[in-house]
XYZ file of C-alpha atoms in Angstrom:
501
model
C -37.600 78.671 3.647
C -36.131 82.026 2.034
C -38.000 83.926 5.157
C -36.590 80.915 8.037
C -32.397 81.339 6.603
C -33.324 85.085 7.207
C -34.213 84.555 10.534
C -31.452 82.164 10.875
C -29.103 84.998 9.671
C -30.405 87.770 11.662
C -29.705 85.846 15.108
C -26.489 84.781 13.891
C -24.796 88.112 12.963
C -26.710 90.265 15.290
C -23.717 90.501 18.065
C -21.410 91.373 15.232
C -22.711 94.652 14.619
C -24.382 94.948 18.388
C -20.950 94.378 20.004
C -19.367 97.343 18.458
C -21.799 99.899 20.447
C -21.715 97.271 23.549
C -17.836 97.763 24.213
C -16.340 100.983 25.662
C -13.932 102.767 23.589
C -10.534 102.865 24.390
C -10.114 107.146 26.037
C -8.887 109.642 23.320
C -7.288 113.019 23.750
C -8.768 116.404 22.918
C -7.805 118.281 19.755
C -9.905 121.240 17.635
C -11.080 120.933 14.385
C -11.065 123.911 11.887
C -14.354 125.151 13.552
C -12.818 125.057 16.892
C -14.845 122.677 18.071
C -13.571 119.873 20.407
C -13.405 116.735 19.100
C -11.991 113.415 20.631
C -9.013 112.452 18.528
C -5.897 110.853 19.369
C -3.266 113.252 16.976
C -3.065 114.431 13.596
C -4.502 116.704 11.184
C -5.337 114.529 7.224
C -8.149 113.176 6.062
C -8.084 109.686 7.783
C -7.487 111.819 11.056
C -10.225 113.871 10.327
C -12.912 110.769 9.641
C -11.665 109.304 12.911
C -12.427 112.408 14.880
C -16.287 112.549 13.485
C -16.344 108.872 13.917
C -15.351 109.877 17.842
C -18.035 112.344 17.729
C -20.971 110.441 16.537
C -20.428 107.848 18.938
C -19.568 109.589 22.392
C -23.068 109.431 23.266
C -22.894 104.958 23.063
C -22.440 103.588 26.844
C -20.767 101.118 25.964
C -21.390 98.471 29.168
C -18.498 96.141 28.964
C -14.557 96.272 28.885
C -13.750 93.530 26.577
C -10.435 93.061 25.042
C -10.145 91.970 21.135
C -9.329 88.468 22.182
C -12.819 88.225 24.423
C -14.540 89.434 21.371
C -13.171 86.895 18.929
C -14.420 84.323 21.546
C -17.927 85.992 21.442
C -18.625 86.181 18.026
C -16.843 82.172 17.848
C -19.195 81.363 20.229
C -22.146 80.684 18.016
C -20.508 78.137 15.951
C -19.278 75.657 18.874
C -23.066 75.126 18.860
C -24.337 75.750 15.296
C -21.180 72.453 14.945
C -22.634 69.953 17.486
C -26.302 69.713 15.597
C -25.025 69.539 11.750
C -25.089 65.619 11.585
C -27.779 65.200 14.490
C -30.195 67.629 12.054
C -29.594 65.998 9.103
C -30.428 62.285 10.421
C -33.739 63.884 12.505
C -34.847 65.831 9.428
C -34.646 62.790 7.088
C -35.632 59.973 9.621
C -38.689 62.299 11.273
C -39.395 65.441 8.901
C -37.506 68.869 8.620
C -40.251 71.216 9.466
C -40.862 70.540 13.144
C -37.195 70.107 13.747
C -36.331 73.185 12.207
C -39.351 74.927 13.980
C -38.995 73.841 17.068
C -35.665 74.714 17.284
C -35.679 77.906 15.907
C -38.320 78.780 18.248
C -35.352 78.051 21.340
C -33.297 79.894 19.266
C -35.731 83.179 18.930
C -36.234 82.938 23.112
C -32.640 82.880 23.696
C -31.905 86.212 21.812
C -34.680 87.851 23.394
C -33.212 86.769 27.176
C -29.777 87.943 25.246
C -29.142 91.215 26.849
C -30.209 89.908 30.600
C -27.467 87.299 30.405
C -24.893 89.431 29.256
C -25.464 91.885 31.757
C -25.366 89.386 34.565
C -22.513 87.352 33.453
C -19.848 87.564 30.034
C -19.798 83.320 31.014
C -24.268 83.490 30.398
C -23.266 85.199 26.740
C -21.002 82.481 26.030
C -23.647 79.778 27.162
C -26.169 81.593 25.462
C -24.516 82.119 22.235
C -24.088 78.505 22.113
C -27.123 77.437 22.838
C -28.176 79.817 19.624
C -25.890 78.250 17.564
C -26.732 74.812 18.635
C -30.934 75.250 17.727
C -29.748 77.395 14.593
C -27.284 74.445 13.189
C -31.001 72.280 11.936
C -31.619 75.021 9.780
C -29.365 74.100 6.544
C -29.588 70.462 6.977
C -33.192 70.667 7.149
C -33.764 72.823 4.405
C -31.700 70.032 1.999
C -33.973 67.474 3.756
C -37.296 69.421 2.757
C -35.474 70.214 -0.822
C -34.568 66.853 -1.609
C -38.753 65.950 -0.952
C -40.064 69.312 -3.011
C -37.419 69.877 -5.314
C -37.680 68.690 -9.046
C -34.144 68.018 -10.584
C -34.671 70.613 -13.252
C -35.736 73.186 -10.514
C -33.003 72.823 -7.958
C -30.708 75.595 -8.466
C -33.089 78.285 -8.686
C -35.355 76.849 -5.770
C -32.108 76.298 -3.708
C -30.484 79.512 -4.546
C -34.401 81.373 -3.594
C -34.151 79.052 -0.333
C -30.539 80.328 0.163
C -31.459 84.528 -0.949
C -32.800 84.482 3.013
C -29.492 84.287 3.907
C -28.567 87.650 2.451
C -31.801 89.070 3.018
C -31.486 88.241 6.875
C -28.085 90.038 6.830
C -29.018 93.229 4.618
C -31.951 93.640 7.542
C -30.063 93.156 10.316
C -26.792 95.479 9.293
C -28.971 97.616 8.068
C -30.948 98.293 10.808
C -28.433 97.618 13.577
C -27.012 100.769 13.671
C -29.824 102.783 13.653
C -30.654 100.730 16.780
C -27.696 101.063 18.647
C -27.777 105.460 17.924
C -31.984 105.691 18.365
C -32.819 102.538 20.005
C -34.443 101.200 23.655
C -32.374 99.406 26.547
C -28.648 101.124 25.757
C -29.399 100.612 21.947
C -27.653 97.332 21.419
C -30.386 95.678 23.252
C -33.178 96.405 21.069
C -31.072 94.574 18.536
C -31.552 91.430 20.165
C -35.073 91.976 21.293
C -36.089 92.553 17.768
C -34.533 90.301 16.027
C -36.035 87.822 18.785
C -39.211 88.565 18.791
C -39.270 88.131 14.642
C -37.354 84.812 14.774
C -40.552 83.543 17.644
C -43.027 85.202 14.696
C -41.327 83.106 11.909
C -41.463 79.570 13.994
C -44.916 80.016 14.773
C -45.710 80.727 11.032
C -44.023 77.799 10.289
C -45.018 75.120 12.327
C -48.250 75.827 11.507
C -48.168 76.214 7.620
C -46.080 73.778 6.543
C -45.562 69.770 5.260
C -42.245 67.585 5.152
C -43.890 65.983 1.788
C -45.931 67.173 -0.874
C -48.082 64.383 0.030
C -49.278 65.625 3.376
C -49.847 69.116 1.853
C -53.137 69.869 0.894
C -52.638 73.453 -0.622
C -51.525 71.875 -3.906
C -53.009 70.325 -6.722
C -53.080 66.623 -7.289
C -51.563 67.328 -10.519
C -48.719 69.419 -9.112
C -48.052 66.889 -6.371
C -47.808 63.860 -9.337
C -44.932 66.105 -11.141
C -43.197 66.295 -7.897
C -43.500 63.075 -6.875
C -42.494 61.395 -10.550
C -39.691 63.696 -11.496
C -37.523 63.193 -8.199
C -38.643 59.399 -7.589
C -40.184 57.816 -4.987
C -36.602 57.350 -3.157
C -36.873 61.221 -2.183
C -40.772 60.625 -1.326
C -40.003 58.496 1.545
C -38.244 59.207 5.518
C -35.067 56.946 6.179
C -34.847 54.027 7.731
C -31.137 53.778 7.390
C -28.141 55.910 6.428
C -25.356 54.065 4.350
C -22.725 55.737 7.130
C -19.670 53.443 5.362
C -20.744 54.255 1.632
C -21.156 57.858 2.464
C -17.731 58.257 4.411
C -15.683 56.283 1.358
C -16.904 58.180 -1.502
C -14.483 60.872 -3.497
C -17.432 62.811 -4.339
C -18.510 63.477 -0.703
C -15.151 64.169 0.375
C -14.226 66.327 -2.892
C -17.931 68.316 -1.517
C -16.838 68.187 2.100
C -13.196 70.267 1.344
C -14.703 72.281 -1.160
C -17.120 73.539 1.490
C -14.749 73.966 4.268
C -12.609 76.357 2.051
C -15.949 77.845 0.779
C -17.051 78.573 4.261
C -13.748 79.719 5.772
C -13.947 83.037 2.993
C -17.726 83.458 3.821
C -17.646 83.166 7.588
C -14.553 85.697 8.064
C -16.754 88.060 5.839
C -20.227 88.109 7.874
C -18.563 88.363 11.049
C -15.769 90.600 10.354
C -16.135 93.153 7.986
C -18.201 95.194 10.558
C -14.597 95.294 12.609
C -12.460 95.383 9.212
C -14.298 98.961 8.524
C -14.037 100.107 11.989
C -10.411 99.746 12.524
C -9.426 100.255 9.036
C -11.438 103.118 7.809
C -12.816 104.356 10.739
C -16.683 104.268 9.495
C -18.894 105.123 12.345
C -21.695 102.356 13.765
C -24.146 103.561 11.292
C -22.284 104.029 8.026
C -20.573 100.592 8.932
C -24.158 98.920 9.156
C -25.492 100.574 6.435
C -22.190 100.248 4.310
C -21.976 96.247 5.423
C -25.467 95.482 4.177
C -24.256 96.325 1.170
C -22.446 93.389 0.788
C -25.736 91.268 1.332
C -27.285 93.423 -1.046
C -25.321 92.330 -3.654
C -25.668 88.342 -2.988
C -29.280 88.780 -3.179
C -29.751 89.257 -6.513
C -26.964 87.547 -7.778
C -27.836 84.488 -5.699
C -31.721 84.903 -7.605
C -29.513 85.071 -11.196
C -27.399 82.630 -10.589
C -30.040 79.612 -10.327
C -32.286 80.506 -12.877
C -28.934 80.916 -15.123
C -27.778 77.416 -13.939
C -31.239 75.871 -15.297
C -31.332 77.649 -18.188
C -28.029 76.743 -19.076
C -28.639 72.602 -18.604
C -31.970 72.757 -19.332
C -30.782 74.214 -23.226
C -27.907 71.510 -22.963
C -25.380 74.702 -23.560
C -23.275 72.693 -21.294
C -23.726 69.484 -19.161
C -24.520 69.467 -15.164
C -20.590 68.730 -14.554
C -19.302 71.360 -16.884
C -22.222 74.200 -14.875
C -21.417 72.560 -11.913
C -17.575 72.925 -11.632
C -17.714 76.089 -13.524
C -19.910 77.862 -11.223
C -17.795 76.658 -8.441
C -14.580 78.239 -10.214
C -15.991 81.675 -10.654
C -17.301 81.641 -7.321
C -14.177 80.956 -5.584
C -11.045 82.435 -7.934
C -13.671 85.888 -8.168
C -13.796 86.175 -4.637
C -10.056 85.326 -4.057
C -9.604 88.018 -6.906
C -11.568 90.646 -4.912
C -10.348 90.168 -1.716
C -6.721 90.857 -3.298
C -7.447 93.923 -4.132
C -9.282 94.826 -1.093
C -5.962 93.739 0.501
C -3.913 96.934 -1.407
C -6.274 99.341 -0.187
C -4.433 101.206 2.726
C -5.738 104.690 3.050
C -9.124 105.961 3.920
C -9.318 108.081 0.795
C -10.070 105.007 -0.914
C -12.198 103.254 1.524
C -15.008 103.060 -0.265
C -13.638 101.460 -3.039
C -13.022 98.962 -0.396
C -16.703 98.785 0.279
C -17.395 98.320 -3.469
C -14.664 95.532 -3.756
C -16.045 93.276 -0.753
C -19.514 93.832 -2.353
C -17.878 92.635 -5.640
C -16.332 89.346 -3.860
C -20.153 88.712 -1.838
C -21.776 88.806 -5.588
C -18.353 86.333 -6.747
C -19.646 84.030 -3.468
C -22.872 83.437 -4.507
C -21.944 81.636 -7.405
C -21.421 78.472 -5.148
C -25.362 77.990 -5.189
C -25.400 76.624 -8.603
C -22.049 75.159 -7.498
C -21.410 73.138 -4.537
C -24.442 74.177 -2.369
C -26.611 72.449 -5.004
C -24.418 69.373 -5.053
C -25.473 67.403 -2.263
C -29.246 67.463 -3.950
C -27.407 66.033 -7.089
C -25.292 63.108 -5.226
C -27.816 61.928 -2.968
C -31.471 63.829 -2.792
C -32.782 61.136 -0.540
C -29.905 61.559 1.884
C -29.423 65.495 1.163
C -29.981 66.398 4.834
C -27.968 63.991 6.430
C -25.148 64.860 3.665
C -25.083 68.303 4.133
C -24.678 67.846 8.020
C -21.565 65.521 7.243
C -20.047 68.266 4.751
C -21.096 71.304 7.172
C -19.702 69.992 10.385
C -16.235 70.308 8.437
C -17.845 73.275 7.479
C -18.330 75.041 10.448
C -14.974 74.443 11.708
C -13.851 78.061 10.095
C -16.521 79.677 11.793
C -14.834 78.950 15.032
C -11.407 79.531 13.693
C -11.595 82.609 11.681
C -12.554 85.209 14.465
C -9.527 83.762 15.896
C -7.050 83.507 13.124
C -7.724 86.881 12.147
C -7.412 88.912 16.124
C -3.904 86.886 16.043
C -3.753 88.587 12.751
C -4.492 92.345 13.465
C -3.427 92.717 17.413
C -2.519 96.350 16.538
C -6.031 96.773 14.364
C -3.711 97.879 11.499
C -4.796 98.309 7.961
C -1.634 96.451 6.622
C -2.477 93.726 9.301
C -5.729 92.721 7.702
C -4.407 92.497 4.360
C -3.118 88.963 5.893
C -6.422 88.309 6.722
C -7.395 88.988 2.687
C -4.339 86.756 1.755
C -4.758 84.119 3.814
C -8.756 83.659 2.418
C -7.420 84.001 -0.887
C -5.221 81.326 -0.492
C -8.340 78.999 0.725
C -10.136 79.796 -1.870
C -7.920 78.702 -4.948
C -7.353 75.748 -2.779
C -11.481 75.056 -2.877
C -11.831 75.652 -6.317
C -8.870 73.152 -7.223
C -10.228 70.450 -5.145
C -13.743 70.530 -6.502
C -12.821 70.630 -10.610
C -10.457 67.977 -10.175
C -12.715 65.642 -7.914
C -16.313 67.081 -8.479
C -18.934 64.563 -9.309
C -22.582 65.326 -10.475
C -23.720 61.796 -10.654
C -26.445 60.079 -8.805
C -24.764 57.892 -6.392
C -24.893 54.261 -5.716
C -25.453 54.002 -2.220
C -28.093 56.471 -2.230
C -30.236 54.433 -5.118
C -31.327 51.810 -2.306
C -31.079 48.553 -2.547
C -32.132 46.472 -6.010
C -35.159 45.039 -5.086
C -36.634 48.076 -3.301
C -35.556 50.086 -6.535
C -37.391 47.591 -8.997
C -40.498 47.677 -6.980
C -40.532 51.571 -6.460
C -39.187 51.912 -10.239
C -42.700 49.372 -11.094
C -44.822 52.172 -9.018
C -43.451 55.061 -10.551
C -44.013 53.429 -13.807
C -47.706 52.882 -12.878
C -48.253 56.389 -11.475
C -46.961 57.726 -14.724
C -49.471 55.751 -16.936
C -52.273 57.299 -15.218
C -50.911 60.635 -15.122
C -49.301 61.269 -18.597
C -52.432 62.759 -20.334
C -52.810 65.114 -17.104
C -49.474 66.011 -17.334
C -49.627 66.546 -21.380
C -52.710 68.521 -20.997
C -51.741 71.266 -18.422
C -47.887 71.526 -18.581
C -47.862 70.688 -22.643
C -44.861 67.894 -21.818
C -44.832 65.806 -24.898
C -45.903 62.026 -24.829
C -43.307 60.007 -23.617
C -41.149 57.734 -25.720
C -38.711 55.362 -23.141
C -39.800 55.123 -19.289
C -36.215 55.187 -17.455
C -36.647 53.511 -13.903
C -33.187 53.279 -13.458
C -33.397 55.789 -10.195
C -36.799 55.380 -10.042
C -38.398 57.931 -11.742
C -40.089 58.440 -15.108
């Protein structure tokens, strides 16, 4: 799953970085440097003038292909998430009703052909892209839902923020590898540059489906590379409500309840921050600091760098922390959440008062700061839906990301209104404005966060009492395995309650 949300990733934020070597730059006039050699510069002789002329340099050998204005590329990189919104509730019921692995397979392998056929469309037709770009977004929108489906049938409650945060390190590692490499591609690559970009990130997202289809099980059941002992602890410490594909979803209980909807805002404001980071900081350090294509790959992968291995701390911290009772689920929960939120907002503040490109890599360092502050939502709310409802985690993590993928769509937007004169002191809106989300977020969830295990996703009574009688008989003839290998003491109270031991 850590390798699929890289995939996922890399086909999402390709055209971010692709698009800035795809468009033509705007002409320049002639002026000479201290060397006398001609550079293309607009006027002036300081430092920032000076970065902007070897910026000019480096990159008058790009062809850039097409004459898009800022407003066309907004639209573009919006694109994927008018199709990434349609599937988030579709995925989530098809996950938990038929299995997450072929739905998330399947798809991705659409997904992997479409990037590949990418730089055909585009050439042919800017209306292809958009279709295209959609149709990406639509086959990558399973991915998340499916992954809580699959989580809520392999995760153990006292393993799920550390296996969802591992699940959830693809989605940096996809990002470091594709910002990383991108502009390499676009100054040594095949077809123009830019192209390659989509052909390789293609042809790894068709590897990874194939891999996947063919390796994997929806329940540890069906899995025959584990142990009959390992599949037991599974199976007895989430209950055999998570064991089990739907037959219904409790639509009216799910809709009603404060802890969903506290979830739901949380990760709206959560996403808003996160989505106007992966697909615009690539732009933010081209027209504010003037980095060239590949210092601003490079420099931008940073960023993912740093969520990587805070998002591997930050679960195993999470466990340790419950798992030693230092503080209840709630309490890690909704503190988590705060950090992760009010850091970022604190970050992105201060990238906001950096002006000049003498300090623009203190910029750099401060967005990597708020990407490390970010991933302190996967012990937070991104873990959440696994403690409401694990049964029902795909299907509630479509509900909460269709609200979720709203920014997406929005913030390319909101922010080209925001910077129409690609200003430094423009984006600093764009900073304050995500700040402002953010505190928002974090004072919806500590006020209306839940942790509990709820109601409607117990089942009803008389299913519970005869699954809670199974479990109870599984248990019996599995305790002195269980004592034996893992050295788990002998138990003194059976809780069926939720139906596990």
């Amino acid at each position: 799953m850590c390798l699929g949300t890289a995939v996922v990733y890399a086909v999402r934020i390709n055209l971010s970085v692709a698009i800035l070597c795809m468009v033509r730059k705007a002409p320049a006039v002639t002026i000479t440097n201290d060397n006398n050699t001609d550079w293309e510069h607009p006027k002036g002789d300081t430092y920032c003038d000076r970065i902007l002329a070897y910026k000019d340099a480096t990159e008058k050998q790009f062809k850039g292909e097409f004459d898009w204005d800022k407003g066309t590329i907004a639209q573009l990189l919006a694109m994927f998430f008018y199709g990434y919104l349609l599937t988030q509730l579709l995925s989530g019921w098809l996950a938990s009703r038929f299995g997450g692995t072929k739905v998330w397979g399947w798809n991705m392998f659409i997904s992997g052909l479409c990037t590949v056929l990418t730089p055909l469309l585009a050439r042919s037709h800017i209306s292809l892209l958009y279709f295209v770009r959609v149709v990406i977004g639509f086959c990558s929108g399973v991915a998340l839902p499916c992954v809580y489906s699959i989580l809520g049938h392999w995760a153990p409650p006292s393993e799920s923020s550390k296996l969802t945060s591992l699940s959830f390190a693809g989605l940096a590692v996809g990002s470091i590898a594709t910002l990383s490499t991108s502009g390499l591609l676009c100054h040594y690559g095949f077809d123009n540059g830019w192209g390659s970009i989509f052909y390789i990130s293609g042809l790894v997202t068709l590897l990874w489906s194939g891999l996947w289809l063919t390796m994997t099980t929806d329940l540890p059941s069906e899995n025959y590379r584990i142990t009959t002992l390992e599949r037991v602890y599974i199976e007895t410490s989430i209950g055999r409500g998570g064991m089990k594909k739907l037959d219904r979803v409790p639509w009216k209980d799910i809709l009603t309840s404060r802890a969903v909807w506290a979830l739901t805002i949380s990760h709206f404001c959560n996403n808003y921050i996160y989505y106007t980071m992966i697909t615009l900081v690539p732009t933010y350090l081209d027209e504010s600091f003037n980095f060239n294509i590949q210092e601003n790959g490079m420099l931008s992968s940073l960023l993912y760098l740093f969520e990587f291995f805070t998002s591997l701390c930050v679960g195993y911290a999470a466990d340790n922390i419950t798992h030693n009772k230092i503080l209840t689920l709630l309490m890690v929960r909704k503190l988590f959440q705060l950090v992760s939120l009010i850091g970022t907002a604190f970050g992105l503040l201060l990238v906001a008062q950096i002006t000049t490109c003498e300090n623009r890599y203190w910029a750099v360092f401060l967005l990597c700061l708020s990407s490390g502050f970010m991933t302190f939502n996967r012990a937070g709310i991104l873990v959440n839906h696994l403690d409401l409802a694990p049964g029902y985690a795909g299907i509630l993590f479509g509900l909460t990301n269709t609200f979720g993928t709203v920014p997406g769509m929005i913030a390319p937007v909101i922010a080209g209104y925001l910077t129409p004169n690609k200003t430094t002191e423009e984006w600093r809106n764009v900073f304050y404005l995500c700040a402002l989300d953010a505190v928002a977020g974090a004072l919806v969830f500590t006020f209306f966060g839940e942790v509990e295990l709820q109601p409607w996703a117990m089942g009803p009574e008389k299913k519970a009492k005869k699954n809670a009688q199974q479990d109870t008989e599984l248990s019996t003839t599995t305790t002195s395995q269980l004592q034996e290998v893992m050295d788990i003491p002998p138990p003194t109270k059976l809780s069926s309650e939720d139906g596990s031991v």
